[in-house]
Coordinates of C-alpha atoms and ligand atoms in Angstrom, one line a residue:
X23 CA 0.0 0.2 0.0
X24 CA 1.5 3.5 -1.0
X25 CA 0.1 6.6 0.9
X26 CA 1.0 10.5 0.5
X27 CA 0.9 12.7 3.6
X28 CA 1.6 16.4 4.1
X29 CA 3.4 17.1 7.4
X30 CA 5.1 20.2 8.5
X31 CA 8.2 20.2 10.9
X32 CA 10.4 22.5 12.6
X33 CA 13.7 22.8 10.3
X34 CA 16.0 20.8 12.8
X35 CA 13.5 18.0 12.6
X36 CA 12.7 17.9 9.1
X37 CA 16.6 17.5 8.4
X38 CA 16.4 14.3 10.5
X39 CA 15.4 11.2 8.1
X40 CA 14.2 9.0 11.2
X41 CA 12.1 12.0 12.8
X42 CA 10.2 12.7 9.4
X43 CA 9.6 8.7 8.8
X44 CA 8.1 8.7 12.4
X45 CA 6.1 12.0 11.9
X46 CA 4.9 10.7 8.5
X47 CA 3.9 7.5 9.7
X48 CA 1.9 8.9 12.5
X49 CA -0.1 11.4 10.1
X50 CA -0.8 8.3 7.7
X51 CA -2.1 6.4 10.9
X52 CA 0.5 3.8 10.4
X53 CA 2.6 1.7 12.9
X54 CA 6.1 2.7 12.5
X55 CA 7.1 -0.7 12.0
X56 CA 4.6 -1.5 9.2
X57 CA 6.4 1.6 6.8
X58 CA 9.2 -0.2 4.4
X59 CA 9.7 3.0 2.1
X60 CA 9.5 6.5 2.9
X61 CA 10.4 9.4 0.2
X62 CA 10.1 13.0 0.4
X63 CA 8.5 13.9 -2.9
X64 CA 8.2 18.1 -2.2
X65 CA 9.7 20.1 0.2
X66 CA 9.3 24.0 0.8
X67 CA 9.7 26.4 3.8
X68 CA 6.8 28.3 5.4
X69 CA 8.0 31.4 6.8
X70 CA 4.8 33.1 7.4
X71 CA 4.7 32.4 11.2
X72 CA 7.4 33.6 13.7
X73 CA 8.7 30.1 13.9
X74 CA 9.3 28.9 10.2
X75 CA 8.3 25.4 9.4
X76 CA 9.5 22.9 6.5
X77 CA 6.5 21.5 4.7
X78 CA 6.9 18.3 3.3
X79 CA 4.9 15.9 1.1
X80 CA 5.8 12.2 1.9
X81 CA 5.2 9.2 0.2
X82 CA 5.1 6.0 2.3
X83 CA 4.9 2.5 1.4
X84 CA 4.0 -0.7 3.6
X85 CA 5.2 -3.0 0.7
X86 CA 8.6 -2.0 -0.8
X87 CA 11.4 0.4 -0.4
X88 CA 11.0 3.8 -2.0
X89 CA 14.7 4.6 -2.8
X90 CA 14.6 5.6 -6.8
X91 CA 18.0 6.0 -8.7
X92 CA 17.9 8.2 -11.4
X93 CA 19.6 6.4 -14.2
X94 CA 21.6 8.1 -17.3
X95 CA 19.7 8.2 -20.1
X96 CA 21.0 5.1 -22.7
X97 CA 22.0 7.1 -25.7
X98 CA 21.9 5.3 -29.2
X99 CA 25.2 5.6 -31.4
X100 CA 24.5 8.2 -33.7
X101 CA 28.2 8.6 -35.5
X102 CA 26.7 7.8 -39.1
X103 CA 23.7 9.6 -38.6
X104 CA 22.6 12.6 -40.6
X105 CA 23.8 16.0 -38.7
X106 CA 22.0 18.8 -36.9
X107 CA 24.2 22.0 -36.2
X108 CA 23.3 23.4 -33.0
X109 CA 25.0 26.7 -32.3
X110 CA 25.8 27.6 -29.0
X111 CA 26.5 25.1 -25.7
X112 CA 24.0 26.8 -23.5
X113 CA 21.4 24.8 -21.6
X114 CA 19.1 25.0 -25.0
X115 CA 22.4 23.8 -26.9
X116 CA 23.3 21.0 -24.7
X117 CA 19.4 19.9 -24.2
X118 CA 18.8 20.0 -28.0
X119 CA 22.2 17.9 -28.7
X120 CA 20.9 15.3 -26.3
X121 CA 17.3 15.2 -27.6
X122 CA 18.7 14.8 -31.3
X123 CA 20.8 12.0 -30.2
X124 CA 17.9 10.3 -28.4
X125 CA 15.8 10.5 -31.7
X126 CA 18.7 9.3 -33.8
X127 CA 20.3 12.1 -35.3
X128 CA 24.0 13.4 -34.9
X129 CA 24.4 16.9 -33.0
X130 CA 27.4 19.1 -34.1
X131 CA 27.7 21.8 -31.5
X132 CA 29.4 24.9 -32.3
X133 CA 30.4 27.2 -29.5
X134 CA 32.4 30.6 -29.6
X135 CA 33.8 30.0 -25.8
X136 CA 36.1 27.4 -24.3
X137 CA 35.3 24.4 -22.2
X138 CA 34.3 25.0 -18.7
X139 CA 37.9 24.4 -17.1
X140 CA 39.6 26.6 -19.4
X141 CA 36.6 29.3 -19.3
X142 CA 37.5 29.4 -15.6
X143 CA 41.3 31.3 -16.4
X144 CA 39.2 33.9 -18.5
X145 CA 36.7 34.8 -15.6
X146 CA 39.7 35.4 -13.4
X147 CA 41.0 37.7 -15.8
X148 CA 37.9 39.8 -15.7
X149 CA 37.9 39.6 -12.0
X150 CA 41.6 40.6 -11.4
X151 CA 42.9 42.0 -14.5
X152 CA 39.7 43.7 -15.9
X153 CA 40.5 41.9 -19.2
X154 CA 37.1 40.6 -21.1
X155 CA 37.7 38.2 -23.9
X156 CA 34.6 38.6 -26.2
X157 CA 34.5 35.2 -26.9
X158 CA 35.0 33.5 -23.3
X159 CA 33.3 35.2 -20.3
X160 CA 30.5 34.5 -17.8
X161 CA 28.2 34.5 -20.8
X162 CA 29.9 32.7 -23.5
X163 CA 31.7 29.4 -23.1
X164 CA 30.6 25.9 -22.3
X165 CA 27.3 25.8 -20.6
X166 CA 26.3 29.1 -21.8
X167 CA 25.5 31.7 -19.4
X168 CA 24.0 29.3 -16.8
X169 CA 27.2 27.6 -16.0
X170 CA 28.7 30.1 -13.4
X171 CA 25.3 31.0 -12.0
X172 CA 23.2 30.4 -9.1
X173 CA 21.6 27.3 -11.1
X174 CA 18.1 28.4 -10.0
X175 CA 16.0 25.7 -11.5
X176 CA 12.8 27.4 -10.8
X177 CA 10.5 28.4 -13.9
X178 CA 6.9 29.5 -14.3
X179 CA 6.9 28.2 -18.1
X180 CA 6.1 24.5 -17.1
X181 CA 3.2 24.5 -20.0
X182 CA 6.1 24.8 -22.3
X183 CA 7.7 21.4 -21.9
X184 CA 8.5 18.8 -19.3
X185 CA 10.3 20.4 -16.3
X186 CA 10.6 17.0 -14.6
X187 CA 12.6 15.6 -17.7
X188 CA 15.0 18.6 -17.4
X189 CA 15.6 18.2 -13.6
X190 CA 15.9 14.3 -14.1
X191 CA 18.6 14.7 -17.0
X192 CA 20.6 17.2 -14.5
X193 CA 20.3 14.6 -11.8
X194 CA 21.5 12.0 -14.0
X195 CA 24.4 14.0 -15.0
X196 CA 25.5 14.8 -11.3
X197 CA 23.0 17.3 -9.8
X198 CA 21.5 16.5 -6.3
X199 CA 18.6 14.6 -6.1
X200 CA 17.3 17.3 -3.7
X201 CA 16.2 19.4 -7.2
X202 CA 13.6 16.7 -7.7
X203 CA 11.8 17.9 -4.7
X204 CA 12.6 21.2 -3.5
X205 CA 10.4 24.0 -4.2
X206 CA 12.9 26.1 -5.3
X207 CA 15.5 24.1 -6.6
X208 CA 19.1 25.4 -7.4
X209 CA 22.5 23.7 -8.2
X210 CA 25.2 26.2 -7.5
X211 CA 28.3 27.2 -9.4
X212 CA 30.6 24.9 -7.8
X213 CA 28.4 21.8 -9.3
X214 CA 27.6 23.0 -12.6
X215 CA 30.9 22.6 -14.3
X216 CA 30.9 18.9 -13.4
X217 CA 27.3 18.4 -14.6
X218 CA 28.0 20.3 -18.1
X219 CA 31.4 18.2 -19.0
X220 CA 29.4 14.8 -17.9
X221 CA 26.6 15.9 -20.3
X222 CA 29.3 17.0 -23.0
X223 CA 31.1 13.7 -22.7
X224 CA 28.0 11.6 -23.1
X225 CA 27.1 13.8 -26.4
X226 CA 30.7 13.0 -27.7
X227 CA 30.6 9.3 -26.5
X228 CA 27.2 8.8 -28.6
X229 CA 28.9 10.0 -31.8
X230 CA 28.0 13.6 -31.5
X231 CA 30.5 16.7 -32.0
X232 CA 31.3 19.4 -29.6
X233 CA 33.6 22.2 -30.9
X234 CA 35.0 24.7 -29.0
X235 CA 36.5 27.9 -30.0
X236 CA 34.1 27.8 -33.3
X237 CA 32.3 31.2 -33.9
X238 CA 29.5 31.0 -36.6
X239 CA 29.7 34.0 -38.7
X240 CA 27.2 33.3 -41.2
X241 CA 24.2 31.4 -42.2
X242 CA 24.5 29.5 -45.6
X243 CA 21.5 29.3 -47.9
X244 CA 20.8 26.9 -50.7
X245 CA 17.1 26.9 -52.8
X246 CA 15.3 29.2 -50.1
X247 CA 16.4 27.3 -46.9
X248 CA 19.4 27.2 -44.6
X249 CA 21.9 24.6 -45.6
X250 CA 24.6 25.1 -42.9
X251 CA 26.8 27.7 -41.4
X252 CA 30.1 29.3 -42.3
X253 CA 32.5 29.5 -38.9
X254 CA 35.1 32.5 -38.4
X255 CA 37.9 30.3 -39.7
X256 CA 36.2 30.2 -43.1
X257 CA 35.1 26.6 -42.9
X258 CA 31.5 25.7 -44.1
X259 CA 29.6 23.0 -42.3
X260 CA 26.5 21.6 -44.1
X261 CA 23.4 20.3 -42.6
X262 CA 19.4 20.5 -43.2
X263 CA 18.7 21.9 -39.8
X264 CA 20.3 24.7 -37.8
X265 CA 19.2 25.1 -34.3
X266 CA 20.4 28.7 -33.5
X267 CA 21.0 28.9 -29.4
X268 CA 23.3 31.5 -29.3
X269 CA 21.9 33.4 -26.1
X270 CA 21.0 36.9 -25.3
X271 CA 24.2 38.4 -25.4
X272 CA 25.3 37.3 -29.0
X273 CA 24.8 40.6 -30.5
X274 CA 27.0 39.8 -33.8
X275 CA 24.6 37.0 -34.3
X276 CA 21.7 39.8 -34.3
X277 CA 23.6 41.8 -36.5
X278 CA 24.6 39.0 -38.8
X279 CA 20.9 38.1 -39.3
X280 CA 19.7 41.5 -39.8
X281 CA 22.5 42.3 -42.2
X282 CA 21.4 39.0 -44.2
X283 CA 18.0 40.0 -44.4
X284 CA 16.6 37.4 -41.8
X285 CA 13.6 39.2 -39.9
X286 CA 14.1 39.9 -36.3
X287 CA 12.2 42.2 -34.0
X288 CA 13.0 44.5 -31.0
X289 CA 11.7 43.1 -28.1
X290 CA 11.1 44.6 -24.4
X291 CA 13.4 43.6 -21.7
X292 CA 14.5 45.1 -18.1
X293 CA 17.1 47.0 -17.0
X294 CA 18.3 48.5 -13.6
X295 CA 20.8 47.7 -10.9
X296 CA 21.9 44.7 -8.6
X297 CA 21.3 45.4 -5.2
X298 CA 23.4 43.7 -2.4
X299 CA 22.6 43.3 1.3
X300 CA 24.1 41.5 4.2
X301 CA 22.5 38.1 4.0
X302 CA 21.6 38.4 7.7
X303 CA 19.4 41.5 7.0
X304 CA 17.4 39.1 4.3
X305 CA 17.3 36.2 7.0
X306 CA 15.9 38.7 9.9
X307 CA 13.2 39.9 7.3
X308 CA 12.0 36.6 6.1
X309 CA 12.6 34.6 9.2
X310 CA 11.8 37.0 11.8
X311 CA 14.7 36.3 13.9
X312 CA 18.0 37.9 14.8
X313 CA 20.2 34.9 14.0
X314 CA 19.1 32.3 11.2
X315 CA 18.3 28.7 12.3
X316 CA 21.3 27.0 11.0
X317 CA 19.0 24.1 9.6
X318 CA 17.0 27.1 7.3
X319 CA 18.7 28.0 4.0
X320 CA 19.8 31.4 3.7
X321 CA 16.5 33.3 2.8
X322 CA 15.6 35.0 -0.4
X323 CA 12.7 37.2 -1.5
X324 CA 10.5 38.1 -4.4
X325 CA 9.3 41.7 -4.8
X326 CA 7.4 43.3 -7.7
X327 CA 5.8 47.0 -7.8
X328 CA 4.2 48.8 -10.5
X329 CA 5.4 52.3 -10.9
X330 CA 4.1 54.6 -13.4
X331 CA 2.6 52.1 -15.7
X332 CA 5.8 50.0 -15.6
X333 CA 6.8 46.8 -13.4
X334 CA 9.7 47.1 -11.2
X335 CA 10.7 43.6 -9.8
X336 CA 13.5 41.5 -8.3
X337 CA 15.4 39.5 -10.9
X338 CA 17.5 36.5 -10.2
X339 CA 17.8 36.7 -6.6
X340 CA 21.2 35.0 -5.2
X341 CA 21.1 34.3 -1.6
X342 CA 24.6 34.1 -0.1
X343 CA 26.0 34.9 -3.4
X344 CA 28.6 37.0 -5.3
X345 CA 27.9 39.9 -8.0
X346 CA 29.4 38.8 -11.1
X347 CA 30.7 40.9 -13.8
X348 CA 29.0 39.7 -17.0
X349 CA 30.5 42.0 -19.7
X350 CA 30.8 40.3 -23.3
X351 CA 33.0 43.3 -24.5
X352 CA 35.7 45.7 -23.3
X353 CA 34.2 49.0 -22.6
X354 CA 31.3 47.8 -20.8
X355 CA 30.0 47.1 -17.3
X356 CA 27.5 44.4 -16.6
X357 CA 26.2 42.7 -13.3
X358 CA 24.4 39.6 -12.5
X359 CA 24.7 37.0 -9.6
X360 CA 26.1 33.5 -8.7
X361 CA 25.9 31.4 -5.6
X362 CA 27.8 28.2 -4.6
X363 CA 25.6 25.5 -3.8
X364 CA 25.3 26.1 0.0
X365 CA 24.8 29.7 -0.6
X366 CA 27.3 30.5 2.3
X367 CA 28.8 33.8 1.3
X368 CA 27.6 36.7 3.8
X369 CA 26.0 38.6 1.0
X370 CA 22.6 38.4 -0.8
X371 CA 22.0 40.1 -4.2
X372 CA 19.5 40.7 -6.4
X373 CA 18.6 42.2 -9.6
X374 CA 16.2 45.3 -9.1
X375 CA 14.9 46.0 -12.6
X376 CA 12.4 48.1 -14.5
X377 CA 10.5 47.0 -17.5
X378 CA 11.7 48.5 -20.9
X379 CA 9.0 48.6 -23.5
X380 CA 10.2 48.8 -26.9
X381 CA 8.6 52.2 -26.9
X382 CA 10.9 53.7 -24.4
X383 CA 13.9 52.7 -26.7
X384 CA 12.5 52.2 -30.0
X385 CA 13.3 53.7 -33.2
X386 CA 10.4 52.5 -35.3
X387 CA 11.5 49.5 -37.5
X388 CA 14.8 49.3 -36.0
X389 CA 15.1 45.8 -34.7
X390 CA 18.5 46.4 -33.1
X391 CA 17.3 49.5 -30.9
X392 CA 17.0 47.5 -27.7
X393 CA 20.6 46.2 -28.4
X394 CA 21.8 49.8 -28.8
X395 CA 19.9 51.2 -25.8
X396 CA 21.6 48.3 -23.7
X397 CA 24.9 48.9 -24.8
X398 CA 24.8 52.9 -24.3
X399 CA 24.0 52.3 -20.5
X400 CA 26.4 49.6 -20.1
X401 CA 29.2 51.7 -21.9
X402 CA 27.9 54.6 -19.4
X403 CA 28.2 52.3 -16.5
X404 CA 32.0 51.4 -17.5
X405 CA 33.0 55.1 -18.0
X406 CA 31.6 56.1 -14.8
X407 CA 33.2 53.4 -13.1
X408 CA 36.9 54.5 -14.4
X409 CA 36.8 52.6 -17.7
X410 CA 37.4 49.5 -16.4
X411 CA 35.6 46.3 -14.9
X412 CA 35.0 48.3 -11.6
X413 CA 31.3 49.3 -11.3
X414 CA 29.5 52.5 -10.1
X415 CA 27.7 52.0 -7.0
X416 CA 25.6 53.9 -4.3
X417 CA 24.5 53.5 -0.7
X418 CA 20.5 52.3 -1.2
X419 CA 19.5 55.4 0.9
X420 CA 21.6 57.7 -0.7
X421 CA 20.2 56.8 -4.0
X422 CA 16.8 57.1 -2.7
X423 CA 17.6 60.5 -1.1
X424 CA 19.5 61.8 -4.4
X425 CA 22.7 62.1 -2.0
X426 CA 26.4 61.1 -3.1
X427 CA 27.6 58.3 -1.4
X428 CA 30.7 59.4 0.4
X429 CA 31.9 55.8 1.0
X430 CA 30.4 52.2 0.3
X431 CA 29.9 49.1 2.2
X432 CA 31.6 45.9 1.5
X433 CA 30.7 44.6 -1.5
X434 CA 31.3 40.9 -3.3
X435 CA 31.6 42.2 -6.6
X436 CA 35.5 41.3 -7.2
X437 CA 36.6 43.8 -9.9
X438 CA 35.6 46.4 -7.2
X439 CA 33.1 49.4 -6.9
X440 CA 33.4 53.2 -7.0
X441 CA 30.8 55.7 -5.4
X442 CA 28.9 57.0 -8.4
X443 CA 25.2 58.8 -8.1
X444 CA 23.6 56.2 -10.2
X445 CA 21.4 58.9 -11.8
X446 CA 24.3 59.4 -14.1
X447 CA 24.2 56.1 -15.4
X448 CA 20.4 55.0 -15.5
X449 CA 17.9 56.6 -18.0
X450 CA 15.5 59.1 -15.9
X451 CA 12.6 57.2 -16.3
X452 CA 14.4 54.3 -15.1
X453 CA 16.0 55.7 -12.2
X454 CA 13.0 57.4 -11.0
X455 CA 10.9 54.2 -10.9
X456 CA 13.8 52.2 -9.4
X457 CA 13.3 54.7 -6.6
X458 CA 9.9 54.3 -5.9
X459 CA 10.0 50.8 -6.3
X460 CA 12.8 50.6 -3.6
X461 CA 10.4 52.6 -1.4
X462 CA 7.6 49.8 -1.9
X463 CA 9.5 47.0 -1.2
X464 CA 11.0 48.6 2.1
X465 CA 7.3 49.3 3.0
X466 CA 6.5 45.7 2.6
X467 CA 9.7 44.4 3.9
X468 CA 10.8 45.7 7.1
X469 CA 14.5 46.4 7.4
X470 CA 15.0 46.2 3.6
X471 CA 15.7 50.0 3.2
X472 CA 19.0 50.5 4.8
X473 CA 22.1 52.4 3.8
X474 CA 23.9 49.1 4.4
X475 CA 22.8 48.1 1.2
X476 CA 24.3 49.1 -1.9
X477 CA 23.2 49.5 -5.5
X478 CA 25.6 48.1 -8.4
X479 CA 25.2 49.2 -12.0
X480 CA 24.2 48.1 -14.4
X481 CA 21.7 44.9 -14.6
X482 CA 21.1 44.8 -18.3
X483 CA 21.0 41.4 -19.6
X484 CA 17.9 40.3 -18.1
X485 CA 16.5 38.7 -21.3
X486 CA 16.9 39.4 -25.1
X487 CA 16.3 42.4 -26.6
X488 CA 15.6 40.9 -29.6
X489 CA 13.2 38.2 -31.0
X490 CA 13.9 36.1 -33.7
X491 CA 10.5 35.1 -34.8
X492 CA 9.4 31.4 -35.7
X493 CA 6.4 29.4 -36.7
X494 CA 4.3 28.3 -33.6
X495 CA 3.9 24.9 -35.5
X496 CA 7.5 24.1 -37.0
X497 CA 9.3 26.2 -34.8
X498 CA 11.4 27.4 -38.0
X499 CA 11.9 30.9 -39.1
X500 CA 9.0 31.7 -40.9
X501 CA 10.7 33.1 -44.0
X502 CA 13.9 30.6 -43.8
X503 CA 13.2 26.9 -43.8
X504 CA 15.6 25.0 -42.0
X505 CA 16.6 27.7 -39.2
X506 CA 15.6 26.8 -35.8
X507 CA 15.7 30.2 -33.4
X508 CA 15.9 28.4 -29.9
X509 CA 16.4 29.5 -26.3
X510 CA 16.6 32.8 -24.6
X511 CA 18.4 34.9 -27.3
X512 CA 16.0 34.1 -29.7
X513 CA 13.4 35.4 -27.0
X514 CA 11.8 31.9 -26.5
X515 CA 12.9 31.3 -23.2
X516 CA 14.1 33.1 -20.0
X517 CA 16.4 30.8 -17.5
X518 CA 17.8 27.6 -17.6
X519 CA 15.0 25.2 -17.2
X520 CA 13.1 27.1 -19.8
X521 CA 16.0 27.3 -22.4
X522 CA 16.7 23.6 -21.8
X523 CA 13.0 22.9 -22.5
X524 CA 13.0 24.8 -25.7
X525 CA 16.3 23.3 -26.7
X526 CA 14.4 19.8 -26.4
X527 CA 11.4 21.2 -28.4
X528 CA 13.5 22.9 -31.2
X529 CA 15.5 19.4 -31.5
X530 CA 12.2 17.3 -31.7
X531 CA 11.0 19.9 -34.4
X532 CA 14.1 19.7 -36.6
X533 CA 14.4 15.8 -36.4
X534 CA 10.7 15.1 -37.1
X535 CA 10.3 17.9 -39.9
X536 CA 9.9 16.7 -43.5
X537 CA 12.8 17.9 -45.5
Ligands
LIG17 C1 25.8 35.0 -13.8 C2 24.3 34.5 -14.4 C3 23.6 34.0 -13.4 C4 22.5 33.4 -13.9 N1 21.7 32.6 -13.0 C5 20.8 32.2 -13.3 C6 19.8 31.2 -12.5 O1 20.3 31.1 -11.3 N2 18.6 30.6 -13.0 C7 18.5 30.7 -14.1 O2 17.5 29.9 -14.7 N3 19.2 31.5 -15.1 C8 20.0 32.1 -14.8 N4 20.9 33.0 -15.6 C9 20.4 32.8 -17.0 C10 20.6 31.8 -17.7 O3 21.8 31.2 -17.6 C11 20.1 31.8 -19.0 O4 18.9 32.2 -19.3 C12 20.5 30.4 -20.0 O5 21.8 30.3 -20.0 C13 19.9 30.7 -21.3 O6 20.3 29.5 -22.3 P1 20.6 29.5 -23.7 O7 21.3 28.4 -24.1 O8 19.5 30.1 -24.4 O9 21.7 30.6 -24.0 P2 23.1 30.8 -23.4 O10 23.1 30.2 -22.1 O11 23.4 32.2 -23.2 O12 24.0 30.1 -24.3 C14 24.5 30.8 -25.5 C15 25.8 30.0 -25.8 O13 26.0 30.3 -27.5 C16 27.2 30.9 -27.5 N5 27.4 31.5 -28.8 C17 26.9 33.1 -28.8 N6 27.1 33.2 -30.4 C18 27.8 32.4 -30.8 C19 28.2 32.2 -32.1 N7 28.2 33.1 -33.1 N8 28.9 30.9 -32.5 C20 28.9 29.9 -31.6 N9 28.5 30.1 -30.4 C21 27.9 31.1 -30.0 C22 27.7 31.6 -26.5 O14 29.1 31.5 -26.2 C23 27.0 30.5 -25.4 O15 27.8 29.7 -24.7 C24 22.1 33.6 -15.1 C25 22.9 34.1 -16.3 C26 24.2 34.8 -15.7 C27 25.0 35.4 -16.8

């Protein structure tokens, strides 16, 4: 007999498998001795009351044990199969490659950046020497923008694909099985490279190809459809289907498409700053305590407010995290955030961004207007920070009061921060909405407004400023058969899980399309 029960326990008890089993058996009205299997199916933190609880959905069995191993998928040998070209080795590209193999086609993954291990050196060069390699940075390289991230795996777009399949694949390649049960799962920067390497090794072992240092510079066409790609070194690679999964920062790809007459469209995105508080401040707000219970995870928050017709919201919050320098070219400063799996750094950072509808920046008919808008602000941030990767920053209360910060608090952003009034960097309508948004967040979260918090500019790569259109049924570009715009860069995903799901969908469409 199998039973599902819901229980709520104090954090320390919820971390003890024996106590969980006892509480679940009691809730199910079963004798403890009769329980043969006990498995957590869902885990979430309920911090509404003064004493936070961990809510657990538990499956019990009186017949058999319930330990379930997630197996690596059996992949067929596709060495001799027709190729599908996949441009970009981010989550969309990697999951597209695995899906191609599963369906019997040979993926050829082309990635401008380096493998995860070599990529580390280039990240160190950004942090320490302020040198940005335009092909190898926090956005470009094996695993894409998600590799050196917090690895949050929460998505709202669960109607667009099988979230469980993505999570199980990540577990099969080395992620903790906890991600299958946590309400807000995350992997952490220290674990992601190993998982991504294992995925690449499986793709190659099945006969697929993964080529690093291989930047695609042109789409080849024949008979009105895509027939392959040209890479920077001049080589031409041919295939009947090209999945273009190049991410939100591949501005040269948007330029290449536009120059080649492939229709692309400007799309709204969001822009603002990254805010950093001491983690203890956020823990106090969320858990109503002076010191966080060691059995509770570092707290996170989600905030949203409408200001003068536009949304101001928190984005990609990283508890116990580090603010990362995410520029993809010299002369720009861009922030985002990452956390290790334990989220054990003393700071909590989050993007706080303001919607940028096309009307805010749009030159009518210019699909690259959003890119120009993003770039101008990132370059302004770089100039204001001193022309290197140091970022302009201002204490939160100083920003709200329009007062210069004479000094800055400690901050996790490794290239360093420089006191600058952020109105110099941000567009006026964005800065004023940010101010009102922060005031509203402070009213909802007591203690959030503090001059211990620092705003670091600029958070600009929240999503792609361009959409590459595609037919809803075939997923091919409406005017260029064989081209599958895919993932976040094409405007069809936002985040690791949704990009992975989109990669799977595009691969299925590419493999099953009549040629
Ligand atoms: C620091 C940071 C933290 C983040 N944290 C999270 C998080 O916690 N949770 C979450 O869901 N999302 C997070 N994100 C966002 C997430 O990483 C992206 O949404 C996701 O990676 C998008 O996947 P993608 O495959 O569509 O594109 P990308 O991951 O951007 O991959 C695109 C790949 O294409 C390659 N490429 C580009 N142009 C070319 C070319 N011409 N030729 C060959 N290759 C090319 C790039 O080098 C890159 O590797 C974070 C992003 C960053 C930067």
